[in-house]
Tab-separated table of C-alpha atoms and ligand atoms in Angstrom:
chain	number	residue	atom	x	y	z
A	1	MET	CA	97.530	94.799	135.063
A	2	THR	CA	99.406	93.588	138.288
A	3	SER	CA	102.865	93.709	136.406
A	4	ASP	CA	105.046	94.672	132.919
A	5	ARG	CA	104.788	90.936	132.557
A	6	ASP	CA	101.288	90.763	132.594
A	7	ALA	CA	100.887	93.868	129.951
A	8	SER	CA	103.562	92.036	127.708
A	9	GLU	CA	100.410	88.392	128.300
A	10	VAL	CA	98.463	90.966	126.958
A	11	LEU	CA	99.748	92.541	124.108
A	12	ALA	CA	100.798	88.857	122.870
A	13	GLU	CA	97.568	87.266	122.916
A	14	ALA	CA	95.993	90.225	120.988
A	15	ALA	CA	98.630	90.120	118.428
A	16	ALA	CA	98.123	86.507	117.581
A	17	ALA	CA	94.207	86.889	117.302
A	18	ALA	CA	95.163	89.718	115.461
A	19	GLY	CA	95.912	86.953	113.041
A	20	ALA	CA	92.042	86.289	111.510
A	21	ALA	CA	92.492	89.577	109.823
A	22	PRO	CA	91.662	89.552	105.977
A	23	SER	CA	95.260	90.566	103.984
A	24	ILE	CA	95.764	90.244	100.280
A	25	HIS	CA	96.027	87.054	98.625
A	26	ASN	CA	96.121	85.560	102.285
A	27	THR	CA	99.483	86.978	102.410
A	28	GLN	CA	99.493	87.886	106.397
A	29	PRO	CA	101.987	90.781	105.810
A	30	TRP	CA	102.458	91.444	108.969
A	31	ARG	CA	105.009	90.737	112.138
A	32	TRP	CA	104.762	91.491	115.824
A	33	LEU	CA	107.133	91.979	118.779
A	34	ALA	CA	105.370	91.865	122.219
A	35	HIS	CA	107.891	94.626	124.443
A	36	GLN	CA	107.339	94.059	128.501
A	37	ASP	CA	104.380	97.307	128.001
A	38	ALA	CA	104.297	98.077	123.969
A	39	LEU	CA	103.508	95.636	121.314
A	40	ASP	CA	105.713	96.751	117.964
A	41	LEU	CA	104.242	95.733	114.602
A	42	TYR	CA	106.046	95.437	111.639
A	43	ALA	CA	105.812	95.354	107.793
A	44	GLU	CA	107.189	91.683	106.691
A	45	ARG	CA	108.379	92.290	103.353
A	46	THR	CA	109.137	88.654	102.946
A	47	ARG	CA	105.246	88.243	102.043
A	48	GLN	CA	105.282	91.224	100.120
A	49	LEU	CA	103.448	90.676	96.587
A	50	THR	CA	106.787	92.569	94.846
A	51	ALA	CA	104.864	92.396	91.542
A	52	THR	CA	101.157	93.197	92.013
A	53	ASP	CA	101.709	95.613	95.019
A	54	PRO	CA	105.663	97.000	94.629
A	55	ASP	CA	104.345	100.141	96.157
A	56	GLY	CA	103.316	98.004	99.380
A	57	ARG	CA	99.964	99.759	99.205
A	58	MET	CA	97.986	96.413	100.157
A	59	LEU	CA	100.635	95.610	102.476
A	60	ALA	CA	99.974	98.340	104.427
A	61	ILE	CA	96.429	98.174	104.442
A	62	SER	CA	96.367	94.223	105.689
A	63	CYS	CA	98.466	95.662	108.488
A	64	GLY	CA	95.947	97.932	108.774
A	65	ALA	CA	93.535	95.622	109.243
A	66	ALA	CA	95.650	93.514	111.484
A	67	LEU	CA	96.239	96.011	114.030
A	68	HIS	CA	92.546	97.088	113.993
A	69	HIS	CA	92.024	93.421	115.393
A	70	ALA	CA	94.321	93.612	117.668
A	71	ARG	CA	92.799	96.744	119.077
A	72	VAL	CA	89.062	94.719	119.380
A	73	ALA	CA	90.911	92.042	120.879
A	74	LEU	CA	92.359	94.350	123.502
A	75	ALA	CA	88.843	95.601	123.768
A	76	ALA	CA	87.406	92.180	124.509
A	77	VAL	CA	89.904	91.586	127.749
A	78	GLY	CA	88.941	95.249	128.557
A	79	TRP	CA	92.076	97.752	127.297
A	80	GLN	CA	91.911	100.311	125.395
A	81	ALA	CA	94.545	100.005	122.750
A	82	VAL	CA	96.997	103.399	122.202
A	83	VAL	CA	98.367	103.700	118.944
A	84	VAL	CA	100.883	105.541	117.762
A	85	PRO	CA	101.740	104.893	113.617
A	86	LEU	CA	104.940	104.940	111.862
A	87	PRO	CA	106.901	105.605	115.346
A	88	ASP	CA	110.044	105.442	114.473
A	89	PRO	CA	111.595	107.099	111.185
A	90	ALA	CA	114.644	105.348	110.852
A	91	GLN	CA	112.448	102.504	110.781
A	92	PRO	CA	109.683	102.575	108.464
A	93	ASP	CA	108.980	98.273	109.133
A	94	LEU	CA	107.820	99.867	112.253
A	95	LEU	CA	104.271	100.401	111.409
A	96	ALA	CA	102.468	100.978	114.833
A	97	ARG	CA	103.305	100.589	118.316
A	98	ILE	CA	100.442	100.075	120.657
A	99	THR	CA	100.525	100.440	124.546
A	100	LEU	CA	97.567	100.001	126.951
A	101	GLY	CA	95.576	102.819	127.579
A	102	ASP	CA	93.145	102.895	130.622
A	103	ALA	CA	90.987	99.822	131.592
A	104	VAL	CA	87.499	100.409	129.853
A	105	PRO	CA	84.453	97.392	131.099
A	106	ILE	CA	84.111	94.423	128.964
A	107	SER	CA	81.191	95.719	127.010
A	108	PRO	CA	79.027	93.361	125.326
A	109	GLU	CA	79.741	95.003	121.976
A	110	ALA	CA	83.124	94.622	122.007
A	111	MET	CA	83.471	90.598	123.336
A	112	ARG	CA	80.471	90.511	120.260
A	113	ARG	CA	83.291	92.632	117.521
A	114	TYR	CA	85.933	90.298	119.309
A	115	GLN	CA	83.234	87.135	118.176
A	116	THR	CA	82.921	88.445	114.825
A	117	THR	CA	86.724	88.780	113.675
A	118	GLN	CA	86.631	85.224	113.979
A	119	LEU	CA	83.663	84.561	111.872
A	120	ARG	CA	84.462	87.020	109.248
A	121	ARG	CA	85.278	85.352	105.868
A	122	THR	CA	85.959	86.636	101.815
A	123	ASP	CA	82.869	85.030	100.464
A	124	ARG	CA	82.853	85.141	96.886
A	125	ARG	CA	79.603	84.065	95.413
A	126	PRO	CA	77.004	86.195	93.754
A	127	VAL	CA	74.818	87.899	96.898
A	128	THR	CA	70.971	87.681	96.740
A	129	ARG	CA	68.425	90.203	95.602
A	130	GLN	CA	68.018	91.910	98.902
A	131	THR	CA	69.924	95.127	98.332
A	132	VAL	CA	71.732	96.677	101.413
A	133	PRO	CA	69.812	98.920	103.457
A	134	ARG	CA	70.282	103.022	102.663
A	135	PRO	CA	70.918	102.927	106.688
A	136	VAL	CA	73.284	100.417	106.841
A	137	LEU	CA	75.021	101.527	104.419
A	138	ASP	CA	75.036	105.399	105.886
A	139	THR	CA	76.234	103.143	109.451
A	140	LEU	CA	79.197	101.930	107.567
A	141	ALA	CA	80.211	105.402	105.555
A	142	GLN	CA	80.464	106.928	109.679
A	143	THR	CA	82.617	103.776	110.449
A	144	ALA	CA	84.986	104.723	107.929
A	145	ASP	CA	85.421	108.087	109.120
A	146	GLY	CA	85.288	107.173	112.929
A	147	GLU	CA	88.940	105.814	111.332
A	148	GLY	CA	90.139	108.636	109.408
A	149	ALA	CA	88.742	107.307	105.771
A	150	HIS	CA	85.492	107.067	103.999
A	151	LEU	CA	83.440	105.424	102.182
A	152	HIS	CA	82.127	106.732	99.186
A	153	ILE	CA	78.892	103.972	97.996
A	154	LEU	CA	78.935	103.898	94.516
A	155	HIS	CA	75.543	105.976	92.163
A	156	PRO	CA	74.623	102.871	89.783
A	157	ASP	CA	76.163	104.876	87.082
A	158	GLN	CA	79.540	104.453	88.722
A	159	VAL	CA	79.542	101.525	88.491
A	160	ASP	CA	79.967	101.302	85.026
A	161	HIS	CA	83.707	103.077	85.709
A	162	LEU	CA	84.681	101.127	88.463
A	163	ALA	CA	83.519	97.718	86.643
A	164	ALA	CA	86.013	99.020	83.545
A	165	ALA	CA	88.844	100.125	85.212
A	166	VAL	CA	88.727	96.575	87.148
A	167	ALA	CA	88.482	94.658	83.730
A	168	HIS	CA	91.267	96.891	82.598
A	169	ALA	CA	93.510	96.573	85.354
A	170	SER	CA	92.187	92.330	84.787
A	171	ALA	CA	93.245	92.315	81.285
A	172	VAL	CA	96.853	93.984	82.064
A	173	ASP	CA	97.256	91.687	85.026
A	174	ALA	CA	96.708	88.874	82.844
A	175	GLU	CA	99.238	90.013	80.128
A	176	ASP	CA	101.864	90.253	83.209
A	177	PRO	CA	104.067	86.804	84.117
A	178	ALA	CA	105.218	88.069	87.465
A	179	ILE	CA	101.757	89.152	88.546
A	180	GLN	CA	100.459	85.956	87.913
A	181	ALA	CA	103.477	83.504	88.891
A	182	GLU	CA	102.451	85.581	92.042
A	183	LEU	CA	98.733	84.849	91.627
A	184	ASP	CA	99.271	80.810	90.956
A	185	ARG	CA	102.044	80.943	94.049
A	186	TRP	CA	99.412	82.151	96.738
A	187	ALA	CA	96.275	81.482	95.349
A	188	GLY	CA	94.777	77.724	94.434
A	189	GLY	CA	95.530	74.206	95.975
A	190	ALA	CA	95.539	73.052	99.762
A	191	ARG	CA	98.141	75.752	100.900
A	192	THR	CA	99.412	73.438	103.741
A	193	GLU	CA	101.760	76.201	104.744
A	194	HIS	CA	99.395	78.367	106.540
A	195	THR	CA	99.323	81.901	103.969
A	196	GLY	CA	97.589	82.130	100.770
A	197	ILE	CA	93.563	80.961	99.037
A	198	PRO	CA	92.616	77.759	99.182
A	199	ASP	CA	90.368	76.015	96.339
A	200	ASP	CA	87.342	75.499	98.994
A	201	VAL	CA	87.340	79.410	98.569
A	202	ILE	CA	87.990	80.211	94.972
A	203	PRO	CA	84.290	79.705	93.105
A	204	ALA	CA	84.275	76.494	90.510
A	205	GLN	CA	82.998	79.456	87.933
A	206	THR	CA	83.033	82.735	87.231
A	207	PRO	CA	79.999	84.386	88.680
A	208	GLN	CA	77.766	86.368	87.066
A	209	THR	CA	78.889	90.167	88.278
A	210	ASP	CA	78.591	94.012	87.093
A	211	VAL	CA	81.982	94.532	88.497
A	212	PRO	CA	84.228	91.483	87.564
A	213	ILE	CA	86.141	90.044	91.273
A	214	ARG	CA	89.950	88.888	90.504
A	215	THR	CA	90.530	86.165	88.264
A	216	PHE	CA	92.497	83.778	90.140
A	217	ALA	CA	95.019	81.507	88.208
A	218	ARG	CA	93.240	78.377	88.293
A	219	SER	CA	88.824	77.336	88.914
A	220	GLY	CA	88.366	76.553	93.036
A	221	THR	CA	85.940	74.495	93.980
A	222	LEU	CA	83.660	76.694	96.319
A	223	PRO	CA	80.002	76.185	94.615
A	224	ILE	CA	78.304	79.234	93.499
A	225	GLY	CA	74.307	80.043	91.984
A	226	GLY	CA	73.387	80.823	89.016
A	227	GLU	CA	72.611	84.462	89.973
A	228	HIS	CA	73.820	87.583	88.972
A	229	ASP	CA	74.447	89.917	91.543
A	230	ARG	CA	73.316	93.025	89.796
A	231	THR	CA	71.200	94.283	93.497
A	232	ALA	CA	75.103	94.815	94.854
A	233	THR	CA	76.268	97.832	96.447
A	234	TYR	CA	80.051	99.292	95.339
A	235	ALA	CA	81.982	101.614	97.326
A	236	ILE	CA	85.165	103.270	97.159
A	237	LEU	CA	87.189	103.291	100.676
A	238	TYR	CA	89.614	106.317	100.001
A	239	GLY	CA	91.312	108.567	102.601
A	240	GLU	CA	92.995	112.410	102.285
A	241	THR	CA	96.788	110.472	101.610
A	242	ASP	CA	98.677	108.277	99.654
A	243	ASP	CA	101.254	107.653	101.797
A	244	PRO	CA	101.840	104.742	104.203
A	245	ALA	CA	99.701	106.680	107.212
A	246	GLY	CA	96.705	106.609	105.056
A	247	TRP	CA	97.199	103.270	103.751
A	248	LEU	CA	97.378	102.140	107.477
A	249	ARG	CA	94.388	104.185	108.523
A	250	GLY	CA	93.156	102.238	105.429
A	251	GLY	CA	93.260	98.616	106.552
A	252	GLN	CA	92.009	99.714	110.257
A	253	ALA	CA	89.064	100.976	108.321
A	254	LEU	CA	88.331	98.964	106.341
A	255	SER	CA	88.184	96.352	109.222
A	256	ALA	CA	86.205	98.523	111.570
A	257	VAL	CA	83.879	98.823	108.280
A	258	TRP	CA	83.735	94.565	107.411
A	259	LEU	CA	83.484	94.020	110.845
A	260	THR	CA	80.176	96.443	111.336
A	261	ALA	CA	78.908	95.541	107.452
A	262	VAL	CA	79.003	90.899	109.113
A	263	GLU	CA	76.997	92.550	112.073
A	264	LEU	CA	74.411	94.065	110.138
A	265	GLY	CA	74.028	91.010	108.157
A	266	VAL	CA	76.167	92.560	105.048
A	267	GLY	CA	79.114	90.834	103.189
A	268	LEU	CA	82.018	92.733	101.852
A	269	LEU	CA	84.611	91.389	99.347
A	270	PRO	CA	87.365	93.475	98.535
A	271	ILE	CA	88.687	94.628	95.083
A	272	SER	CA	91.853	95.719	94.704
A	273	GLU	CA	92.697	95.023	90.991
A	274	ALA	CA	91.794	98.579	90.343
A	275	VAL	CA	93.875	100.096	93.007
A	276	GLU	CA	97.101	97.934	92.491
A	277	MET	CA	98.020	99.502	88.392
A	278	PRO	CA	98.036	102.872	88.297
A	279	ALA	CA	95.755	103.699	85.740
A	280	SER	CA	92.703	102.096	87.046
A	281	ARG	CA	93.625	103.760	90.119
A	282	GLN	CA	93.908	106.738	88.122
A	283	ALA	CA	90.017	106.152	87.021
A	284	LEU	CA	89.289	106.037	90.448
A	285	ARG	CA	90.651	109.041	91.768
A	286	ARG	CA	87.555	110.411	88.760
A	287	VAL	CA	85.108	108.743	90.356
A	288	LEU	CA	85.980	110.501	94.156
A	289	SER	CA	86.037	113.328	91.677
A	290	PHE	CA	89.586	113.855	92.773
A	291	PHE	CA	88.584	114.492	96.394
A	292	GLY	CA	90.972	111.546	97.698
A	293	TRP	CA	93.132	108.903	96.787
A	294	PRO	CA	91.456	105.130	96.610
A	295	TYR	CA	92.654	102.639	99.330
A	296	LEU	CA	90.420	100.020	97.662
A	297	ALA	CA	86.818	99.192	95.887
A	298	MET	CA	84.503	96.772	97.404
A	299	ARG	CA	81.237	94.508	96.862
A	300	LEU	CA	78.695	95.126	99.579
A	301	GLY	CA	75.373	92.679	99.422
A	302	ILE	CA	73.439	89.950	101.853
A	303	PRO	CA	74.638	86.743	101.245
A	304	ASP	CA	72.678	83.472	100.596
A	305	PRO	CA	71.222	82.874	104.077
A	306	ASP	CA	70.614	79.163	103.115
A	307	HIS	CA	73.672	78.086	101.797
A	308	PRO	CA	77.123	77.778	104.328
A	309	GLY	CA	78.979	80.396	103.647
A	310	PRO	CA	82.942	79.498	102.648
A	311	ALA	CA	85.530	77.337	104.787
A	312	ARG	CA	88.038	80.033	106.956
A	313	THR	CA	90.955	80.330	105.499
A	314	PRO	CA	94.607	78.977	106.977
A	315	ARG	CA	96.492	81.396	109.498
A	316	LEU	CA	100.172	81.266	110.234
A	317	PRO	CA	101.025	79.476	113.463
A	318	ALA	CA	101.299	82.761	116.302
A	319	GLU	CA	105.215	81.339	117.329
A	320	GLN	CA	105.992	82.133	113.935
A	321	VAL	CA	104.371	85.730	114.322
A	322	VAL	CA	104.341	87.308	116.643
A	323	GLY	CA	107.899	87.340	119.009
A	324	ARG	CA	108.439	88.416	122.352
A	325	SER	CA	111.070	90.518	124.180
A	326	GLY	CA	111.979	91.816	127.434
A	327	GLU	CA	113.624	95.102	126.422
A	328	TYR	CA	111.558	97.961	125.038
A	329	VAL	CA	110.782	99.823	128.271
A	330	ARG	CA	109.044	103.307	128.021
B	1	FMN	C1	93.667	94.668	101.030
B	1	FMN	C2	93.007	93.698	100.806
B	1	FMN	C3	93.021	93.657	99.050
B	1	FMN	C4	92.072	92.325	98.685
B	1	FMN	N1	92.254	92.359	98.309
B	1	FMN	C5	90.795	91.316	97.196
B	1	FMN	C6	90.837	91.121	95.749
B	1	FMN	O1	91.251	92.078	94.875
B	1	FMN	N2	89.441	89.937	95.302
B	1	FMN	C7	89.346	88.896	96.248
B	1	FMN	O2	88.589	88.283	96.211
B	1	FMN	N3	90.102	89.118	97.554
B	1	FMN	C8	90.260	90.240	98.427
B	1	FMN	N4	91.254	90.664	99.189
B	1	FMN	C9	90.307	88.860	100.324
B	1	FMN	C10	91.796	88.109	100.796
B	1	FMN	O3	91.820	87.360	99.469
B	1	FMN	C11	91.510	87.187	102.004
B	1	FMN	O4	91.237	88.589	103.254
B	1	FMN	C12	92.401	85.892	102.338
B	1	FMN	O5	92.177	85.452	101.444
B	1	FMN	C13	91.602	86.134	103.796
B	1	FMN	O6	90.346	85.058	103.654
B	1	FMN	P1	89.271	85.567	104.680
B	1	FMN	O7	89.374	87.120	104.562
B	1	FMN	O8	88.230	84.801	104.155
B	1	FMN	O9	89.448	85.519	106.094
B	1	FMN	C14	91.441	91.531	99.564
B	1	FMN	C15	91.728	91.788	101.066
B	1	FMN	C16	92.796	92.289	101.918
B	1	FMN	C17	92.703	93.197	103.035
């Protein structure tokens, strides 16, 4: 790095690249401020789902995923990221501050990981009959541990409990006009405003699944086969605390697990309804034998290699989410 201006440039580019991260309803509820030598990540409350996610749990998990994507982008240009979570108690929406650590050699793995951020998609089609091998599941669990969260792979008996919790949450959602209005606002259509879930990634029919996938306000146009994804594996991402620091770790773990899964040929579908609803969240806690706090449930499975996956969902232009400031000096 030759000057502070260059550091700011590198950080701003990493923030722009982090736009590829997954987020609840593709709300992209983050905002970045690149200073001379630091990059600040803020929660963008105007894109919080206040009915679906009143505590901001899914918002913070989404921001954690973006934070991990920024770390991946920095590693791909040879920089270690030093992350301080929640650096200023007076500013709770300032979720994390990144500074550049040591320069590191650019490895093929780091380059590949960055490419994976550009390829990853949420695929809501049923998975194939091939099961996810146990060593792959173990690798995913270790990946979550590495980010300070954990992955509990559900035993087949426990899948029924997850299915019941999701079905309950989904039924409550269906009766809640404010939640339905949010679904209406964020899912369906062509999404010309660069946020939300377009028709072409929402299944044209309800897939046959053991655990119901989220019902959007209307059907989409994504063709799905008639398969029942009985061979899917389900897991719960969880952690020690149910607070913004824990959710931020959970989001980084989600991103790390998802990118690792893609690199190992596995698809990941987040299932968050059961965590959003207090009663079903409690049911998931029981599945975890009260060992921790659930952040997200997920389906893991092998996607159909013969059919192209869903299209890329839109993203806000970087100018709308990444600001520049020369004011912060360490
Ligand atoms: C915290 C979180 C919760 C999510 N919950 C769900 C869910 O319950 N059902 C679903 O179909 N997708 C869910 N998603 C996936 C998002 O809808 C998806 O990431 C977003 O639309 C962007 O699309 P992409 O992942 O293909 O880039 C979730 C994603 C995140 C980060």
